[in-house]
PDB file of C-alpha atoms in Angstrom:
ATOM      1  CA  MET A  20      12.392  44.786  35.662  1.00 84.00           C
ATOM      2  CA  ILE A  21       9.480  44.904  38.126  1.00 85.00           C
ATOM      3  CA  LEU A  22      11.579  46.698  40.757  1.00 88.00           C
ATOM      4  CA  PHE A  23      12.700  49.262  38.149  1.00 93.00           C
ATOM      5  CA  LEU A  24       9.086  49.939  37.075  1.00 92.00           C
ATOM      6  CA  LYS A  25       7.938  50.316  40.684  1.00 92.00           C
ATOM      7  CA  ILE A  26      10.758  52.742  41.428  1.00 93.00           C
ATOM      8  CA  ALA A  27       9.909  54.699  38.257  1.00 95.00           C
ATOM      9  CA  LEU A  28       6.248  54.818  39.391  1.00 95.00           C
ATOM     10  CA  VAL A  29       7.191  56.086  42.834  1.00 95.00           C
ATOM     11  CA  GLY A  30       9.279  58.789  41.149  1.00 96.00           C
ATOM     12  CA  ILE A  31       6.477  59.828  38.766  1.00 97.00           C
ATOM     13  CA  CYS A  32       3.913  59.850  41.580  1.00 97.00           C
ATOM     14  CA  GLY A  33       6.341  61.865  43.723  1.00 96.00           C
ATOM     15  CA  LEU A  34       6.687  64.460  40.962  1.00 97.00           C
ATOM     16  CA  ILE A  35       2.915  64.623  40.531  1.00 97.00           C
ATOM     17  CA  ALA A  36       2.444  65.098  44.278  1.00 96.00           C
ATOM     18  CA  PHE A  37       5.230  67.719  44.531  1.00 97.00           C
ATOM     19  CA  GLN A  38       3.900  69.760  41.616  1.00 96.00           C
ATOM     20  CA  ASP A  39       0.274  69.507  42.712  1.00 94.00           C
ATOM     21  CA  PHE A  40       1.050  70.511  46.304  1.00 92.00           C
ATOM     22  CA  LYS A  41       3.361  73.355  45.266  1.00 92.00           C
ATOM     23  CA  GLU A  42       1.629  74.895  42.248  1.00 90.00           C
ATOM     24  CA  ARG A  43      -1.810  73.148  42.068  1.00 88.00           C
ATOM     25  CA  MET A  44      -0.755  72.287  38.508  1.00 91.00           C
ATOM     26  CA  VAL A  45       0.955  69.208  37.172  1.00 94.00           C
ATOM     27  CA  SER A  46       2.974  68.966  33.949  1.00 95.00           C
ATOM     28  CA  TRP A  47       0.748  67.079  31.480  1.00 95.00           C
ATOM     29  CA  ILE A  48       3.584  64.756  30.372  1.00 97.00           C
ATOM     30  CA  LEU A  49       3.600  63.045  33.766  1.00 97.00           C
ATOM     31  CA  PHE A  50       0.121  61.538  33.212  1.00 97.00           C
ATOM     32  CA  PRO A  51       0.939  59.616  29.995  1.00 97.00           C
ATOM     33  CA  ALA A  52       4.206  58.537  31.634  1.00 97.00           C
ATOM     34  CA  LEU A  53       2.235  57.299  34.642  1.00 97.00           C
ATOM     35  CA  GLY A  54      -0.186  55.398  32.412  1.00 97.00           C
ATOM     36  CA  ILE A  55       2.573  53.841  30.330  1.00 97.00           C
ATOM     37  CA  VAL A  56       4.631  52.711  33.325  1.00 97.00           C
ATOM     38  CA  LEU A  57       1.540  51.395  35.149  1.00 96.00           C
ATOM     39  CA  GLY A  58       0.452  49.529  32.037  1.00 95.00           C
ATOM     40  CA  GLY A  59       3.997  48.176  31.575  1.00 95.00           C
ATOM     41  CA  LEU A  60       4.083  46.930  35.169  1.00 93.00           C
ATOM     42  CA  TYR A  61       0.703  45.241  34.646  1.00 93.00           C
ATOM     43  CA  LEU A  62       1.815  43.546  31.424  1.00 93.00           C
ATOM     44  CA  VAL A  63       5.046  42.270  32.962  1.00 92.00           C
ATOM     45  CA  GLN A  64       3.081  40.482  35.686  1.00 88.00           C
ATOM     46  CA  LEU A  65      -0.077  39.200  33.936  1.00 86.00           C
ATOM     47  CA  PRO A  66      -0.823  37.700  30.523  1.00 87.00           C
ATOM     48  CA  PHE A  67      -1.568  40.133  27.709  1.00 87.00           C
ATOM     49  CA  SER A  68      -4.977  38.521  27.130  1.00 90.00           C
ATOM     50  CA  GLN A  69      -6.199  39.685  30.533  1.00 89.00           C
ATOM     51  CA  TYR A  70      -5.102  43.279  30.077  1.00 93.00           C
ATOM     52  CA  TYR A  71      -7.763  44.693  27.786  1.00 92.00           C
ATOM     53  CA  PRO A  72     -10.864  43.311  29.514  1.00 95.00           C
ATOM     54  CA  PHE A  73      -9.742  44.661  32.914  1.00 95.00           C
ATOM     55  CA  VAL A  74      -8.644  48.021  31.499  1.00 96.00           C
ATOM     56  CA  LEU A  75     -11.926  48.453  29.590  1.00 97.00           C
ATOM     57  CA  VAL A  76     -13.918  47.802  32.753  1.00 97.00           C
ATOM     58  CA  ASN A  77     -11.708  50.216  34.697  1.00 97.00           C
ATOM     59  CA  MET A  78     -12.139  52.912  32.025  1.00 98.00           C
ATOM     60  CA  PHE A  79     -15.904  52.397  32.057  1.00 98.00           C
ATOM     61  CA  LEU A  80     -16.009  52.742  35.838  1.00 98.00           C
ATOM     62  CA  ILE A  81     -13.921  55.928  35.773  1.00 98.00           C
ATOM     63  CA  SER A  82     -16.139  57.356  33.043  1.00 98.00           C
ATOM     64  CA  LEU A  83     -19.220  56.526  35.139  1.00 98.00           C
ATOM     65  CA  VAL A  84     -17.721  58.281  38.220  1.00 97.00           C
ATOM     66  CA  VAL A  85     -16.761  61.317  36.124  1.00 97.00           C
ATOM     67  CA  LEU A  86     -20.249  61.441  34.561  1.00 97.00           C
ATOM     68  CA  ILE A  87     -21.857  61.359  38.019  1.00 97.00           C
ATOM     69  CA  LEU A  88     -19.485  64.115  39.211  1.00 95.00           C
ATOM     70  CA  PHE A  89     -20.277  66.197  36.112  1.00 96.00           C
ATOM     71  CA  LEU A  90     -24.042  65.846  36.532  1.00 96.00           C
ATOM     72  CA  TYR A  91     -23.804  66.688  40.200  1.00 96.00           C
ATOM     73  CA  THR A  92     -21.711  69.844  39.670  1.00 95.00           C
ATOM     74  CA  LYS A  93     -23.804  71.030  36.720  1.00 94.00           C
ATOM     75  CA  TYR A  94     -27.309  70.408  37.988  1.00 94.00           C
ATOM     76  CA  ILE A  95     -27.110  70.307  41.787  1.00 94.00           C
ATOM     77  CA  ALA A  96     -24.120  72.479  42.683  1.00 91.00           C
ATOM     78  CA  LYS A  97     -24.703  74.638  39.569  1.00 93.00           C
ATOM     79  CA  GLN A  98     -20.987  75.213  38.998  1.00 92.00           C
ATOM     80  CA  GLY A  99     -18.600  74.624  36.163  1.00 90.00           C
ATOM     81  CA  PHE A 100     -17.007  71.215  36.032  1.00 90.00           C
ATOM     82  CA  LEU A 101     -13.554  71.058  34.477  1.00 89.00           C
ATOM     83  CA  ASN A 102     -10.934  73.262  36.198  1.00 84.00           C
ATOM     84  CA  VAL A 103     -13.642  74.764  38.407  1.00 86.00           C
ATOM     85  CA  SER A 104     -14.804  71.976  40.706  1.00 87.00           C
ATOM     86  CA  PHE A 105     -12.673  69.173  39.223  1.00 91.00           C
ATOM     87  CA  GLY A 106      -9.207  69.565  37.775  1.00 91.00           C
ATOM     88  CA  LEU A 107      -7.986  68.217  34.453  1.00 94.00           C
ATOM     89  CA  GLY A 108      -4.996  66.696  36.232  1.00 94.00           C
ATOM     90  CA  ASP A 109      -7.317  64.750  38.534  1.00 95.00           C
ATOM     91  CA  LEU A 110      -9.180  63.412  35.500  1.00 96.00           C
ATOM     92  CA  LEU A 111      -5.947  62.420  33.738  1.00 97.00           C
ATOM     93  CA  PHE A 112      -4.698  60.714  36.949  1.00 97.00           C
ATOM     94  CA  PHE A 113      -7.945  58.701  37.202  1.00 98.00           C
ATOM     95  CA  TYR A 114      -7.551  57.384  33.639  1.00 98.00           C
ATOM     96  CA  ALA A 115      -3.821  56.699  34.054  1.00 97.00           C
ATOM     97  CA  LEU A 116      -4.577  54.709  37.182  1.00 97.00           C
ATOM     98  CA  ALA A 117      -7.171  52.672  35.290  1.00 97.00           C
ATOM     99  CA  LEU A 118      -4.438  51.371  33.014  1.00 96.00           C
ATOM    100  CA  GLY A 119      -2.450  49.744  35.761  1.00 94.00           C
ATOM    101  CA  PHE A 120      -4.386  47.135  37.727  1.00 94.00           C
ATOM    102  CA  PRO A 121      -6.920  44.352  37.505  1.00 94.00           C
ATOM    103  CA  THR A 122     -10.410  45.651  38.251  1.00 95.00           C
ATOM    104  CA  MET A 123     -10.694  44.450  41.859  1.00 95.00           C
ATOM    105  CA  THR A 124      -7.268  45.849  42.754  1.00 95.00           C
ATOM    106  CA  PHE A 125      -8.079  49.053  40.880  1.00 97.00           C
ATOM    107  CA  LEU A 126     -11.323  49.528  42.808  1.00 97.00           C
ATOM    108  CA  VAL A 127      -9.630  49.000  46.173  1.00 96.00           C
ATOM    109  CA  ILE A 128      -6.752  51.359  45.345  1.00 97.00           C
ATOM    110  CA  PHE A 129      -9.094  53.985  43.862  1.00 98.00           C
ATOM    111  CA  ALA A 130     -11.492  53.891  46.834  1.00 97.00           C
ATOM    112  CA  LEU A 131      -8.764  53.872  49.458  1.00 97.00           C
ATOM    113  CA  SER A 132      -6.926  56.696  47.716  1.00 97.00           C
ATOM    114  CA  MET A 133     -10.149  58.759  47.844  1.00 97.00           C
ATOM    115  CA  VAL A 134     -10.513  58.005  51.552  1.00 97.00           C
ATOM    116  CA  PHE A 135      -6.842  58.943  52.063  1.00 97.00           C
ATOM    117  CA  ALA A 136      -7.389  62.198  50.167  1.00 95.00           C
ATOM    118  CA  LEU A 137     -10.525  63.011  52.143  1.00 94.00           C
ATOM    119  CA  GLY A 138      -8.904  62.266  55.509  1.00 94.00           C
ATOM    120  CA  THR A 139      -5.766  64.204  54.646  1.00 93.00           C
ATOM    121  CA  THR A 140      -7.796  67.142  53.422  1.00 91.00           C
ATOM    122  CA  LEU A 141      -9.933  67.187  56.584  1.00 90.00           C
ATOM    123  CA  LEU A 142      -6.853  67.139  58.784  1.00 90.00           C
ATOM    124  CA  TRP A 143      -5.073  69.703  56.594  1.00 85.00           C
ATOM    125  CA  SER A 144      -8.018  72.093  56.554  1.00 81.00           C
ATOM    126  CA  ARG A 145      -7.846  72.426  60.364  1.00 81.00           C
ATOM    127  CA  THR A 146      -4.534  74.220  60.092  1.00 80.00           C
ATOM    128  CA  ARG A 147      -4.949  76.159  56.861  1.00 77.00           C
ATOM    129  CA  LYS A 148      -7.673  77.398  54.600  1.00 76.00           C
ATOM    130  CA  LEU A 149      -7.747  75.408  51.382  1.00 72.00           C
ATOM    131  CA  GLN A 150      -9.000  76.944  48.159  1.00 79.00           C
ATOM    132  CA  THR A 151      -8.451  73.799  46.147  1.00 84.00           C
ATOM    133  CA  ILE A 152      -7.604  70.222  46.946  1.00 88.00           C
ATOM    134  CA  PRO A 153      -4.557  68.609  45.352  1.00 93.00           C
ATOM    135  CA  LEU A 154      -6.410  65.385  44.557  1.00 94.00           C
ATOM    136  CA  ALA A 155      -3.976  64.019  41.956  1.00 96.00           C
ATOM    137  CA  GLY A 156      -1.113  64.793  44.318  1.00 96.00           C
ATOM    138  CA  LEU A 157      -2.755  63.042  47.247  1.00 96.00           C
ATOM    139  CA  MET A 158      -3.679  60.037  45.094  1.00 97.00           C
ATOM    140  CA  GLY A 159      -0.111  59.960  43.765  1.00 97.00           C
ATOM    141  CA  LEU A 160       1.227  60.021  47.330  1.00 97.00           C
ATOM    142  CA  PHE A 161      -1.100  57.176  48.257  1.00 97.00           C
ATOM    143  CA  LEU A 162      -0.099  55.121  45.199  1.00 96.00           C
ATOM    144  CA  SER A 163       3.541  55.654  46.069  1.00 96.00           C
ATOM    145  CA  LEU A 164       2.939  54.307  49.552  1.00 96.00           C
ATOM    146  CA  VAL A 165       1.110  51.291  48.183  1.00 95.00           C
ATOM    147  CA  LEU A 166       3.920  50.571  45.718  1.00 92.00           C
ATOM    148  CA  LEU A 167       6.575  50.927  48.421  1.00 92.00           C
ATOM    149  CA  ILE A 168       4.698  48.605  50.726  1.00 92.00           C
ATOM    150  CA  SER A 169       4.288  46.088  47.863  1.00 89.00           C
ATOM    151  CA  LEU A 170       8.113  45.782  47.724  1.00 87.00           C
ATOM    152  CA  PHE A 171       8.174  43.909  51.060  1.00 87.00           C
ATOM    153  CA  PRO A 172       8.505  40.176  50.636  1.00 85.00           C
ATOM    154  CA  ASN A 173       5.693  37.775  51.551  1.00 84.00           C
ATOM    155  CA  LEU A 174       2.964  40.294  50.765  1.00 84.00           C
ATOM    156  CA  PRO A 175       0.299  39.333  48.232  1.00 84.00           C
ATOM    157  CA  SER A 176       0.786  40.759  44.753  1.00 83.00           C
ATOM    158  CA  LEU A 177      -1.306  43.719  43.617  1.00 85.00           C
ATOM    159  CA  TYR A 178      -1.976  41.706  40.440  1.00 80.00           C
ATOM    160  CA  VAL A 179      -3.679  38.710  42.052  1.00 74.00           C
ATOM    161  CA  PHE A 180      -7.410  39.072  41.683  1.00 62.00           C
TER     162      PHE A 180
END
């Protein structure tokens, strides 16, 4: 069951990355699918009683990050927020990711995926001019890599906190 869910996640993340790289748009149905499969993988590995406290903290942290981004773009950058400086798909990816991991694991994956996206964008921008950054696609690619690496035996579980 766990292997099936991880393979499904890699597939969903692959579709998100493909669509975001190709069209800079992602089909909205992929985000609820991502959240459901991530939540299902979480619930298969940890007791149900631990799910809601961790997910509520994760949702609060994402909301805080989004609020800070909104305030920055509105008052400092003086730009529009949603679909101008930050895409709806990126927002939906953030919240879907929050459904899938204990808080410490979530913070590590979220932070490292941002570093991965920043590094990839900096390297990518040397060869081509970027109008927008496929953040959800890059985060999906990073999550796929993490899930594939987690399939190796003798590695610590993503659900140990």
